[in-house]
Backbone as numpy.savetxt, mean C-alpha at the origin, in Angstrom:
# Nx Ny Nz CAx CAy CAz Cx Cy Cz
13.43 -5.27 7.08 12.51 -5.55 6.01 13.10 -5.66 5.01
12.92 -6.49 3.66 13.55 -6.47 2.44 12.74 -5.19 1.44
13.57 -5.03 0.94 12.88 -4.36 -0.37 12.33 -4.53 -1.57
11.16 -4.67 -1.37 10.51 -4.71 -2.72 11.04 -4.66 -4.17
10.84 -5.10 -5.20 11.24 -5.06 -6.38 10.24 -3.84 -7.07
8.87 -4.46 -6.85 7.65 -3.50 -7.50 6.70 -3.50 -6.60
5.68 -3.09 -6.82 4.57 -2.55 -6.56 3.47 -3.80 -6.11
3.90 -4.69 -7.18 2.96 -6.13 -7.35 3.53 -6.61 -6.45
4.78 -6.76 -5.77 5.24 -7.63 -5.16 4.74 -8.00 -3.86
4.80 -6.14 -3.22 4.38 -5.73 -2.37 2.83 -5.97 -1.97
2.42 -5.61 -3.14 0.45 -5.77 -3.15 0.31 -7.62 -3.07
1.12 -8.43 -3.11 1.30 -9.53 -2.83 1.43 -10.07 -1.60
2.37 -9.54 -1.05 2.73 -9.85 0.03 1.91 -9.59 1.31
1.14 -8.73 0.60 0.00 -8.37 1.65 -1.18 -8.88 1.61
-1.58 -9.60 0.53 -2.52 -10.38 0.54 -2.30 -11.59 1.37
-0.89 -12.11 0.88 -0.59 -13.65 1.48 -0.76 -13.33 3.16
-0.18 -12.19 3.66 -0.34 -11.80 5.24 -1.43 -11.84 5.84
-2.46 -11.17 4.67 -4.09 -10.83 5.39 -4.39 -12.36 5.52
-4.04 -13.59 4.92 -4.83 -14.85 5.08 -4.28 -15.33 6.35
-3.31 -15.04 7.15 -2.98 -15.47 8.61 -4.12 -15.17 9.55
-4.75 -13.69 9.09 -5.56 -13.46 10.01 -7.14 -14.16 9.75
-7.52 -14.28 11.01 -8.90 -14.98 10.85 -9.78 -13.95 10.29
-10.91 -13.87 9.55 -11.97 -13.38 9.02 -13.56 -13.31 9.71
-13.57 -12.25 10.10 -15.18 -12.30 10.87 -16.13 -10.88 9.78
-17.28 -11.33 10.38 -18.69 -10.60 9.39 -18.73 -9.06 10.47
-18.61 -8.04 10.07 -18.84 -7.30 10.70 -19.92 -6.49 10.04
-21.01 -5.58 11.00 -22.13 -4.77 10.40 -21.65 -3.31 10.47
-21.67 -2.19 9.28 -21.16 -0.84 9.79 -22.20 -0.20 8.63
-22.33 0.98 9.06 -22.88 1.78 8.05 -22.27 1.95 7.09
-22.81 2.46 6.09 -23.04 2.64 4.24 -21.80 3.54 4.22
-21.95 4.45 4.87 -21.34 5.66 5.15 -19.96 5.80 5.66
-19.95 4.92 6.63 -18.31 4.55 7.17 -17.74 3.43 6.26
-18.57 2.34 5.42 -18.03 1.42 4.50 -17.38 2.05 3.53
-18.09 3.27 3.13 -17.45 4.31 2.16 -16.09 4.60 2.69
-16.29 5.29 3.82 -15.20 5.88 3.99 -14.15 4.96 4.08
-14.32 3.97 4.66 -12.98 2.84 4.70 -12.28 2.45 3.50
-13.68 2.28 2.34 -13.08 2.02 1.55 -11.96 3.05 0.62
-12.61 4.51 0.44 -12.00 5.09 -0.09 -10.35 5.82 0.26
-10.40 5.49 2.23 -9.28 5.31 2.73 -8.23 4.49 2.50
-8.74 3.39 2.11 -8.07 2.30 1.63 -7.68 2.41 0.30
-7.87 2.98 -0.78 -7.65 3.73 -2.10 -6.33 4.35 -2.04
-6.85 5.33 -1.16 -5.54 6.69 -0.49 -4.47 5.97 -0.52
-4.36 5.08 0.64 -2.94 3.90 1.32 -2.65 3.63 0.18
-2.98 2.84 -0.83 -2.43 2.22 -2.19 -1.93 2.94 -3.00
-2.41 3.85 -3.08 -1.88 5.46 -3.83 -0.41 5.91 -3.70
-0.70 6.22 -2.16 0.42 6.25 -1.05 1.49 5.15 -1.29
1.34 3.97 -1.02 2.30 3.07 -1.16 2.75 2.76 -2.98
1.80 3.23 -3.95 2.32 3.13 -5.23 3.19 4.72 -5.23
3.07 5.06 -4.63 3.95 6.75 -4.89 5.68 6.22 -3.25
5.29 5.53 -3.03 6.71 5.21 -2.41 7.24 4.28 -3.08
6.96 3.32 -3.25 7.57 2.49 -4.30 7.89 2.71 -5.34
7.35 3.98 -6.58 7.89 4.92 -7.32 9.38 5.74 -6.59
8.86 5.88 -5.63 10.06 6.77 -5.11 11.49 5.82 -4.72
11.16 4.90 -3.91 12.25 4.25 -3.98 13.42 3.89 -4.81
12.17 3.44 -6.59 13.18 3.11 -7.33 13.91 3.94 -8.21
13.58 5.38 -7.87 14.27 6.50 -8.24 15.77 6.78 -7.77
15.73 6.35 -6.09 16.20 6.72 -5.58 17.40 5.61 -5.56
16.80 4.43 -5.49 17.84 3.28 -5.95 18.65 3.21 -7.58
17.84 3.93 -8.46 18.67 4.58 -9.35 19.38 5.76 -10.17
19.45 6.00 -8.66 20.10 7.86 -8.50 19.22 9.17 -9.45
18.04 8.46 -9.27 17.23 9.91 -10.19 16.58 10.50 -9.06
17.51 11.37 -8.54 16.99 12.17 -7.28 18.00 13.60 -7.39
17.61 14.65 -6.55 18.40 15.83 -6.98 18.13 16.42 -5.52
18.86 16.81 -5.07 19.45 17.32 -3.64 18.34 18.73 -3.65
17.39 18.92 -2.54 16.63 20.74 -2.95 17.09 21.03 -1.45
17.36 22.16 -1.59 17.47 23.15 -0.14 16.86 24.06 -0.02
């Protein structure tokens, strides 16, 4: 797996990856839809944090904690 240089490049990769899958329409309750949407938002936030952490590691901005 290649180390991506920015969050934008990761998001771009994810969008391109999604194009390979056939989209289908499904019906779900509104509450479930809202929960899934919130989880996706949280997932993107975690992804941004991971990218930021990798940048810090790459640039040597880490310290050992015991």
